[in-house]
Amino acid sequence: MATAMRSAALVTGATDGIGVTTAKHLAAKGYTVLLHGRSEERLDKAKLLVETFVNARKTVSKEEHQAKIVYCLPAADLSTVSGSVALANSALELCREHDLKVVVLMNNAGVYSKDRIITLDGTELTFAVNVVAPFVITSLLLPHMATTATGGMVATPQQHEDQQTTSRIVTTSSISQCSHIRDWNDMEYSKRRYSAHSSYSESKLLDAMLTMEMSKRLVDAGLAPDQITCNCLDPGTVNTKMLLAGWGPIGIDVQDALDQTWLCTSNEVQGVTGKYFVYQHERQAARSAYDPTERQRMWSLLEKLSPEAAAIWSFEWLLRNNK
């Protein structure tokens, strides 16, 4: 009899803030957690934090204690397409080596940059990390996650064996999302005046747009909502480094930020896709997130930046798998 693969959750930006909090609670629920960060040293510290948290709570089974519950992926810079590709490939390789299946992808990594910074790819930093990276990582992991959903034996975490039966893609948006993209021809802020708030709010609108567009494509391909779901959320007003830099200490402690964990695991959202959540309740994102014309403009832009990732959405791999 074939050995069931273990359910894994990949969390980007998992070395501090809401990312490490989410990683802790996913591990405590029985998922094998894959951590992403930009620094090997910080990844090692985050791994220790997650392991200590799980051991203190003693919420996993004896068998799960004997298995490795946390893996650090090689440090990756998500400001470039190549960095995001490297992260996705590292995750896939690790899954092959250790009989893991990513059933939760938490696109948590994000930046809020007071200065206008142009990446090696020629894109503005906030847009690159907050939008391009989730697009590339999600796209490259999609065939793997779809295989998880459509075939093969996957061991579900014991705490959720009666609940989660689909793979879940979750992306961090924000109530700070703006109403529309002000200038599609100047996403680099080379002509218009750069503002950290403006760049950040546009990136969070784009995250909502990306979620709605991916969800629609998954539905059209017959994968969502029964096999894979794709949702986004505002993670709450939390005193992360990002919030402190942009708005000051106006939120809750990062240890209390559990909305991402909820959207990644709760039975309340089983089979729900293409939605935006605030405080664990469905809310309407900005109108542009539901505008097919605006979403196509976004998709065309991302397609130019990463043709490899965009090609995944032709679903040729799905047709091959179904033969």
XYZ file of N, CA and C in Angstrom, residues 84-291:
624
model
N 11.587 34.602 -7.250
C 10.310 33.919 -7.010
C 10.297 32.546 -7.655
N 10.861 32.436 -8.854
C 10.964 31.149 -9.531
C 11.824 30.197 -8.702
N 12.933 30.714 -8.182
C 13.829 29.885 -7.371
C 13.117 29.363 -6.131
N 12.312 30.213 -5.495
C 11.580 29.783 -4.307
C 10.596 28.673 -4.653
N 9.827 28.862 -5.707
C 8.847 27.843 -6.112
C 9.535 26.526 -6.438
N 10.636 26.609 -7.159
C 11.363 25.380 -7.524
C 11.952 24.696 -6.294
N 12.436 25.482 -5.338
C 12.967 24.896 -4.097
C 11.876 24.174 -3.329
N 10.692 24.763 -3.295
C 9.569 24.137 -2.594
C 9.181 22.823 -3.270
N 9.127 22.827 -4.589
C 8.768 21.616 -5.320
C 9.811 20.511 -5.114
N 11.076 20.881 -5.131
C 12.143 19.898 -4.924
C 12.074 19.307 -3.525
N 11.845 20.176 -2.534
C 11.757 19.689 -1.158
C 10.571 18.737 -0.996
N 9.456 19.065 -1.634
C 8.283 18.191 -1.559
C 8.563 16.828 -2.169
N 9.281 16.806 -3.273
C 9.633 15.528 -3.895
C 10.538 14.694 -2.990
N 11.476 15.356 -2.338
C 12.447 14.647 -1.504
C 11.823 14.083 -0.227
N 10.784 14.758 0.280
C 10.252 14.384 1.593
C 8.791 13.954 1.564
N 8.290 13.599 0.395
C 6.902 13.127 0.272
C 5.909 14.102 0.886
N 6.018 15.345 0.459
C 5.120 16.402 0.925
C 4.256 16.892 -0.226
N 3.079 17.385 0.112
C 2.205 18.035 -0.857
C 1.750 19.371 -0.291
N 1.993 20.439 -1.018
C 1.536 21.754 -0.579
C 0.033 21.842 -0.811
N -0.719 21.902 0.256
C -2.171 22.060 0.164
C -2.609 23.448 0.618
N -1.676 24.200 1.197
C -1.944 25.592 1.570
C -0.779 26.443 1.098
N -1.088 27.471 0.313
C -0.099 28.467 -0.077
C -0.539 29.800 0.487
N 0.235 30.322 1.427
C -0.069 31.603 2.051
C 0.893 32.657 1.516
N 0.403 33.461 0.560
C 1.198 34.552 -0.006
C 1.161 35.731 0.953
N 2.061 35.704 1.912
C 2.068 36.688 2.988
C 3.119 37.777 2.807
N 4.205 37.484 2.133
C 5.315 38.432 2.029
C 4.861 39.746 1.400
N 5.344 40.844 1.969
C 4.992 42.151 1.433
C 5.944 43.213 1.922
N 5.995 44.311 1.199
C 6.840 45.430 1.603
C 6.041 46.723 1.545
N 6.509 47.672 2.332
C 6.011 49.050 2.319
C 7.257 49.918 2.277
N 7.532 50.467 1.123
C 8.805 51.170 0.934
C 8.613 52.675 0.879
N 9.251 53.382 1.812
C 9.151 54.838 1.827
C 9.861 55.463 0.633
N 10.835 54.747 0.095
C 11.588 55.261 -1.053
C 11.215 54.499 -2.317
N 11.291 55.176 -3.438
C 11.070 54.523 -4.722
C 12.319 53.724 -5.074
N 12.165 52.407 -5.157
C 13.283 51.517 -5.453
C 12.924 50.695 -6.688
N 13.823 50.693 -7.653
C 13.624 49.915 -8.863
C 14.454 48.642 -8.765
N 13.812 47.515 -8.987
C 14.472 46.220 -8.838
C 15.353 45.912 -10.050
N 16.063 44.809 -9.961
C 16.905 44.379 -11.081
C 16.078 44.070 -12.332
N 14.797 43.770 -12.137
C 13.901 43.515 -13.270
C 13.354 44.805 -13.882
N 13.645 45.931 -13.237
C 13.133 47.198 -13.730
C 11.744 47.544 -13.237
N 11.253 46.806 -12.248
C 9.942 47.080 -11.679
C 10.082 47.786 -10.336
N 9.043 48.501 -9.949
C 9.049 49.167 -8.644
C 8.944 48.114 -7.549
N 9.688 48.277 -6.468
C 9.848 47.250 -5.440
C 8.521 46.764 -4.856
N 7.641 47.676 -4.478
C 6.388 47.283 -3.840
C 5.547 46.418 -4.773
N 5.460 46.826 -6.014
C 4.725 46.063 -7.013
C 5.377 44.699 -7.225
N 6.692 44.668 -7.260
C 7.415 43.417 -7.506
C 7.157 42.390 -6.410
N 7.299 42.799 -5.161
C 7.175 41.857 -4.043
C 5.720 41.537 -3.729
N 4.871 42.560 -3.738
C 3.492 42.380 -3.305
C 2.582 41.761 -4.365
N 2.954 41.917 -5.645
C 2.059 41.471 -6.714
C 2.712 40.446 -7.643
N 3.866 40.790 -8.196
C 4.509 39.889 -9.158
C 4.896 38.570 -8.482
N 5.468 38.660 -7.288
C 5.898 37.436 -6.595
C 4.743 36.470 -6.335
N 3.607 36.912 -5.775
C 2.495 35.969 -5.607
C 2.006 35.360 -6.920
N 2.024 36.165 -7.979
C 1.623 35.659 -9.294
C 2.554 34.531 -9.745
N 3.850 34.750 -9.640
C 4.822 33.759 -10.105
C 4.789 32.509 -9.226
N 4.823 32.681 -7.922
C 4.873 31.538 -7.010
C 3.614 30.696 -7.111
N 2.459 31.356 -7.092
C 1.194 30.630 -7.196
C 1.113 29.869 -8.509
N 1.498 30.524 -9.590
C 1.416 29.889 -10.909
C 2.283 28.642 -10.983
N 3.519 28.747 -10.528
C 4.444 27.623 -10.654
C 4.097 26.474 -9.711
N 3.421 26.771 -8.606
C 3.010 25.708 -7.684
C 1.654 25.114 -8.043
N 0.927 25.766 -8.932
C -0.439 25.341 -9.219
C -0.548 23.894 -9.705
N 0.258 23.436 -10.667
C 0.133 22.029 -11.075
C 0.357 21.056 -9.927
N 1.295 21.372 -9.065
C 1.565 20.537 -7.886
C 0.355 20.517 -6.954
N -0.220 21.680 -6.691
C -1.368 21.759 -5.793
C -2.598 21.121 -6.424
N -2.724 21.245 -7.749
C -3.854 20.629 -8.439
C -3.745 19.112 -8.398
N -2.525 18.588 -8.521
C -2.316 17.151 -8.397
C -2.708 16.682 -7.014
N -2.403 17.507 -6.022
C -2.820 17.205 -4.653
C -4.318 17.058 -4.575
N -4.999 17.967 -5.278
C -6.457 17.984 -5.167
C -7.123 16.906 -6.005
N -6.506 16.542 -7.140
C -7.202 15.677 -8.077
C -6.781 14.219 -8.025
N -5.694 13.917 -7.353
C -5.291 12.517 -7.325
C -4.178 12.263 -6.347
N -3.998 11.005 -5.974
C -2.931 10.644 -5.063
C -3.398 10.645 -3.620
N -2.619 9.997 -2.767
C -2.951 9.922 -1.347
C -2.228 11.029 -0.604
N -2.998 11.811 0.140
C -2.426 12.903 0.926
C -2.946 12.790 2.341
N -2.031 12.739 3.303
C -2.419 12.661 4.708
C -2.826 14.047 5.182
N -4.085 14.178 5.586
C -4.592 15.450 6.069
C -4.241 15.600 7.543
N -3.877 16.809 7.995
C -3.608 17.013 9.417
C -4.758 16.496 10.273
N -4.410 15.805 11.342
C -5.433 15.129 12.145
C -6.485 16.091 12.685
N -6.053 17.319 13.021
C -7.001 18.266 13.577
C -8.048 18.697 12.562
N -7.796 18.408 11.267
C -8.705 18.886 10.232
C -9.090 17.787 9.257
N -8.976 16.533 9.685
C -9.215 15.445 8.741
C -10.677 15.385 8.313
N -11.587 15.996 9.089
C -12.986 16.014 8.706
C -13.357 17.327 8.047
N -12.371 18.168 7.777
C -12.684 19.499 7.294
C -12.078 19.773 5.921
N -10.776 19.996 5.869
C -10.169 20.516 4.653
C -9.937 19.418 3.623
N -10.621 19.545 2.491
C -10.469 18.567 1.420
C -10.003 19.216 0.127
N -9.751 20.498 0.137
C -9.264 21.198 -1.048
C -7.929 21.852 -0.747
N -7.201 22.151 -1.820
C -6.016 22.990 -1.676
C -6.478 24.441 -1.595
N -5.705 25.256 -0.889
C -6.109 26.649 -0.706
C -4.964 27.598 -1.056
N -5.296 28.584 -1.857
C -4.383 29.680 -2.175
C -4.925 30.913 -1.464
N -4.112 31.508 -0.620
C -4.531 32.690 0.139
C -3.502 33.790 -0.067
N -3.964 34.985 -0.360
C -3.074 36.117 -0.597
C -3.474 37.278 0.308
N -2.483 37.935 0.874
C -2.737 39.069 1.751
C -3.000 40.324 0.934
N -4.223 40.833 1.049
C -4.562 42.136 0.483
C -4.627 43.115 1.655
N -5.491 44.114 1.601
C -5.563 45.085 2.694
C -6.777 45.982 2.520
N -7.308 46.461 3.634
C -8.353 47.478 3.577
C -7.783 48.792 3.049
N -6.465 48.876 2.943
C -5.806 50.064 2.392
C -5.795 50.059 0.862
N -6.374 49.034 0.238
C -6.394 48.987 -1.224
C -7.103 50.226 -1.769
N -6.586 50.755 -2.868
C -7.194 51.934 -3.482
C -8.359 51.501 -4.372
N -9.055 52.463 -4.944
C -10.239 52.164 -5.744
C -9.899 51.746 -7.165
N -8.784 52.227 -7.706
C -8.416 51.909 -9.081
C -6.930 52.188 -9.289
N -6.381 51.609 -10.351
C -4.993 51.886 -10.719
C -4.963 53.216 -11.454
N -4.160 54.119 -10.966
C -4.191 55.499 -11.469
C -3.533 55.643 -12.832
N -2.477 54.870 -13.086
C -1.789 54.986 -14.376
C -1.146 53.644 -14.719
N -1.807 52.862 -15.558
C -1.293 51.554 -15.940
C 0.017 51.659 -16.719
N 0.251 52.798 -17.311
C 1.463 52.983 -18.114
C 2.654 53.475 -17.299
N 2.447 53.643 -15.997
C 3.547 54.126 -15.155
C 3.530 53.416 -13.804
N 3.561 52.106 -13.833
C 3.597 51.329 -12.595
C 4.931 51.489 -11.880
N 5.941 51.991 -12.577
C 7.269 52.192 -11.966
C 7.403 53.562 -11.308
N 6.372 54.397 -11.432
C 6.417 55.757 -10.887
C 7.594 56.556 -11.456
N 7.851 56.341 -12.723
C 8.931 57.097 -13.369
C 8.470 58.490 -13.785
N 7.167 58.672 -13.984
C 6.627 59.975 -14.389
C 5.823 60.628 -13.272
N 4.986 59.854 -12.634
C 4.197 60.423 -11.537
C 5.007 60.423 -10.249
N 4.608 61.248 -9.327
C 5.322 61.375 -8.058
C 5.121 60.126 -7.210
N 6.218 59.581 -6.707
C 6.139 58.368 -5.893
C 5.628 58.684 -4.501
N 4.765 57.812 -4.010
C 4.273 57.871 -2.642
C 4.204 56.454 -2.107
N 4.729 56.228 -0.916
C 4.689 54.891 -0.326
C 3.260 54.409 -0.166
N 2.389 55.295 0.295
C 0.988 54.922 0.493
C 0.320 54.601 -0.841
N 0.609 55.403 -1.852
C 0.006 55.179 -3.162
C 0.460 53.852 -3.754
N 1.755 53.597 -3.717
C 2.281 52.352 -4.264
C 1.737 51.147 -3.509
N 1.692 51.245 -2.193
C 1.195 50.144 -1.378
C -0.290 49.891 -1.630
N -1.088 50.948 -1.667
C -2.526 50.786 -1.857
C -2.840 50.208 -3.238
N -2.061 50.591 -4.245
C -2.250 50.000 -5.564
C -1.889 48.521 -5.554
N -0.821 48.169 -4.860
C -0.409 46.759 -4.821
C -1.461 45.897 -4.134
N -2.112 46.437 -3.119
C -3.120 45.656 -2.405
C -4.417 45.524 -3.211
N -4.727 46.539 -4.015
C -5.837 46.385 -4.964
C -5.490 45.306 -5.980
N -4.275 45.333 -6.485
C -3.845 44.333 -7.459
C -3.871 42.923 -6.871
N -3.583 42.784 -5.584
C -3.675 41.467 -4.947
C -5.116 40.962 -4.953
N -6.062 41.866 -4.710
C -7.475 41.473 -4.777
C -7.869 41.130 -6.208
N -7.415 41.937 -7.166
C -7.695 41.670 -8.578
C -7.107 40.333 -9.007
N -5.887 40.067 -8.567
C -5.215 38.813 -8.908
C -5.986 37.619 -8.356
N -6.459 37.749 -7.125
C -7.236 36.680 -6.505
C -8.502 36.388 -7.302
N -9.238 37.440 -7.649
C -10.491 37.246 -8.384
C -10.229 36.646 -9.771
N -9.169 37.090 -10.433
C -8.872 36.592 -11.767
C -8.414 35.134 -11.725
N -7.528 34.811 -10.776
C -7.091 33.422 -10.652
C -8.258 32.512 -10.313
N -9.113 32.959 -9.409
C -10.255 32.147 -9.017
C -11.156 31.873 -10.216
N -11.424 32.891 -11.020
C -12.269 32.702 -12.197
C -11.654 31.689 -13.163
N -10.353 31.808 -13.379
C -9.687 30.881 -14.288
C -9.708 29.455 -13.745
N -9.594 29.314 -12.439
C -9.674 27.990 -11.826
C -11.080 27.411 -11.942
N -12.081 28.260 -11.777
C -13.469 27.816 -11.949
C -13.701 27.376 -13.385
N -13.249 28.182 -14.329
C -13.438 27.859 -15.741
C -12.732 26.564 -16.135
N -11.624 26.255 -15.437
C -10.880 25.020 -15.726
C -11.460 23.814 -15.006
N -12.477 24.039 -14.184
C -13.098 22.933 -13.458
C -12.376 22.527 -12.189
N -11.450 23.367 -11.738
C -10.685 23.050 -10.529
C -11.276 23.666 -9.264
N -11.865 24.839 -9.400
C -12.454 25.525 -8.246
C -13.979 25.501 -8.389
N -14.694 25.426 -7.260
C -14.182 25.469 -5.894
C -13.985 24.111 -5.226
N -14.297 23.027 -5.929
C -14.278 21.727 -5.261
C -12.885 21.202 -4.969
N -11.907 21.569 -5.810
C -10.570 21.018 -5.658
C -9.554 22.044 -5.171
N -9.692 23.275 -5.597
C -8.782 24.345 -5.180
C -9.604 25.607 -4.980
N -9.262 26.381 -3.965
C -9.890 27.679 -3.781
C -8.823 28.762 -3.743
N -9.241 29.972 -4.044
C -8.316 31.106 -4.100
C -9.008 32.324 -3.513
N -8.526 32.794 -2.375
C -9.140 33.914 -1.681
C -8.082 34.886 -1.176
N -8.531 36.062 -0.766
C -7.615 37.049 -0.188
C -8.269 37.677 1.038
N -7.481 38.409 1.778
C -8.002 38.993 3.008
C -7.199 40.214 3.423
N -7.840 41.014 4.248
C -7.110 41.985 5.060
C -6.753 41.247 6.345
N -5.471 41.200 6.717
C -5.069 40.379 7.862
C -5.387 40.998 9.221
N -5.995 42.184 9.204
C -6.268 42.885 10.445
C -5.290 44.025 10.652
N -5.629 44.899 11.539
C -4.734 46.009 11.866
C -3.765 45.513 12.936
N -2.592 45.142 12.492
C -1.625 44.424 13.335
C -0.321 45.206 13.378
N 0.279 45.275 14.534
C 1.515 46.051 14.699
C 2.730 45.325 14.119
N 2.706 45.169 12.808
C 3.859 44.637 12.097
C 4.840 45.770 11.809
N 6.015 45.400 11.318
C 6.979 46.428 10.927
C 6.392 47.330 9.853
N 5.611 46.755 8.977
C 5.004 47.513 7.887
C 4.014 48.550 8.423
N 3.143 48.110 9.358
C 2.164 49.032 9.924
C 2.860 50.134 10.710
N 3.851 49.762 11.480
C 4.565 50.751 12.286
C 5.253 51.783 11.399
N 5.781 51.327 10.268
C 6.473 52.247 9.358
C 5.507 53.200 8.676
N 4.310 52.704 8.360
C 3.386 53.525 7.590
C 2.357 54.276 8.408
N 1.944 53.678 9.543
C 0.832 54.268 10.277
C 1.084 54.391 11.779
N 2.088 53.726 12.305
C 2.348 53.775 13.731
C 1.681 52.625 14.471
N 1.869 52.549 15.822
C 1.364 51.426 16.630
C -0.135 51.544 16.910
N -0.953 51.260 15.898
C -2.395 51.440 16.043
C -3.157 50.110 16.038
N -2.424 48.993 16.026
C -3.091 47.707 15.880
C -2.898 46.769 17.048
N -3.262 45.508 16.806
C -3.114 44.462 17.809
C -1.720 43.852 17.709
N -1.359 43.074 18.720
C -0.067 42.404 18.717
C -0.046 41.310 17.644
N 1.124 41.092 17.051
C 1.224 40.093 15.980
C 0.841 38.695 16.465
N 1.031 38.406 17.746
C 0.684 37.084 18.263
C -0.817 36.821 18.212
N -1.602 37.894 18.122
C -3.057 37.753 18.094
C -3.619 37.800 16.682
N -2.759 37.866 15.691
C -3.200 37.997 14.296
C -3.443 36.619 13.693
N -4.669 36.129 13.801
C -4.976 34.750 13.407
C -5.920 34.653 12.212
N -6.228 35.773 11.578
C -7.169 35.730 10.455
C -6.612 34.947 9.266
N -5.299 35.047 9.036
C -4.709 34.276 7.941
C -4.808 32.779 8.214
N -4.524 32.383 9.439
C -4.649 30.979 9.811
C -6.076 30.497 9.589
N -7.026 31.335 9.959
C -8.443 30.991 9.788
C -8.779 30.747 8.321
N -8.354 31.659 7.436
C -8.689 31.518 6.020
C -7.962 30.331 5.386
N -6.812 29.987 5.928
C -6.051 28.836 5.415
C -6.633 27.495 5.842
N -7.406 27.479 6.927
C -7.775 26.189 7.513
C -9.246 26.013 7.874
N -9.981 27.084 8.062
C -11.315 26.960 8.642
C -12.297 26.235 7.733
N -13.126 25.397 8.340
C -14.187 24.730 7.613
C -15.268 25.717 7.168
N -15.307 26.865 7.783
C -16.306 27.875 7.431
C -16.137 28.359 5.992
N -14.911 28.259 5.463
C -14.669 28.730 4.099
C -14.326 27.577 3.157
N -14.662 26.361 3.567
C -14.468 25.214 2.689
C -15.316 25.390 1.428
N -14.691 25.297 0.271
C -15.421 25.424 -0.984
C -15.750 26.842 -1.387
N -15.232 27.818 -0.662
C -15.461 29.233 -0.989
C -14.276 29.741 -1.791
N -14.521 30.406 -2.898
C -13.425 30.904 -3.724
C -13.768 32.259 -4.327
N -12.713 33.017 -4.645
C -12.893 34.317 -5.266
C -13.479 35.359 -4.343
N -13.143 35.285 -3.062
C -13.721 36.207 -2.086
C -12.628 36.990 -1.353
N -13.061 38.092 -0.759
C -12.188 38.974 0.035
C -12.765 39.029 1.436
N -11.911 38.797 2.432
C -12.371 38.731 3.818
C -11.727 39.802 4.686
N -12.505 40.336 5.602
C -12.028 41.282 6.606
C -12.579 40.831 7.954
N -11.699 40.617 8.918
C -12.103 40.139 10.246
C -12.964 38.868 10.150
N -12.555 37.974 9.272
C -13.186 36.664 9.102
C -14.621 36.749 8.585
N -14.919 37.848 7.895
C -16.217 38.003 7.256
C -16.004 38.426 5.807
N -16.844 37.907 4.915
C -16.734 38.283 3.516
C -17.119 39.740 3.326
N -16.298 40.447 2.569
C -16.552 41.851 2.274
C -16.342 42.099 0.786
N -16.804 43.223 0.306
C -16.566 43.609 -1.070
C -15.204 44.286 -1.181
N -14.394 43.825 -2.112
C -13.155 44.530 -2.423
C -13.507 45.748 -3.270
N -12.504 46.519 -3.629
C -12.752 47.677 -4.485
C -13.378 47.218 -5.801
N -14.184 48.086 -6.404
C -14.926 47.722 -7.609
C -14.015 47.212 -8.730
N -12.826 47.774 -8.829
C -11.906 47.377 -9.900
C -11.537 45.903 -9.831
N -11.612 45.319 -8.634
C -11.253 43.913 -8.471
C -12.207 42.997 -9.227
N -13.393 43.491 -9.533
C -14.403 42.688 -10.208
C -14.593 43.108 -11.670
N -13.755 44.018 -12.135
C -13.863 44.555 -13.488
C -12.999 43.715 -14.437
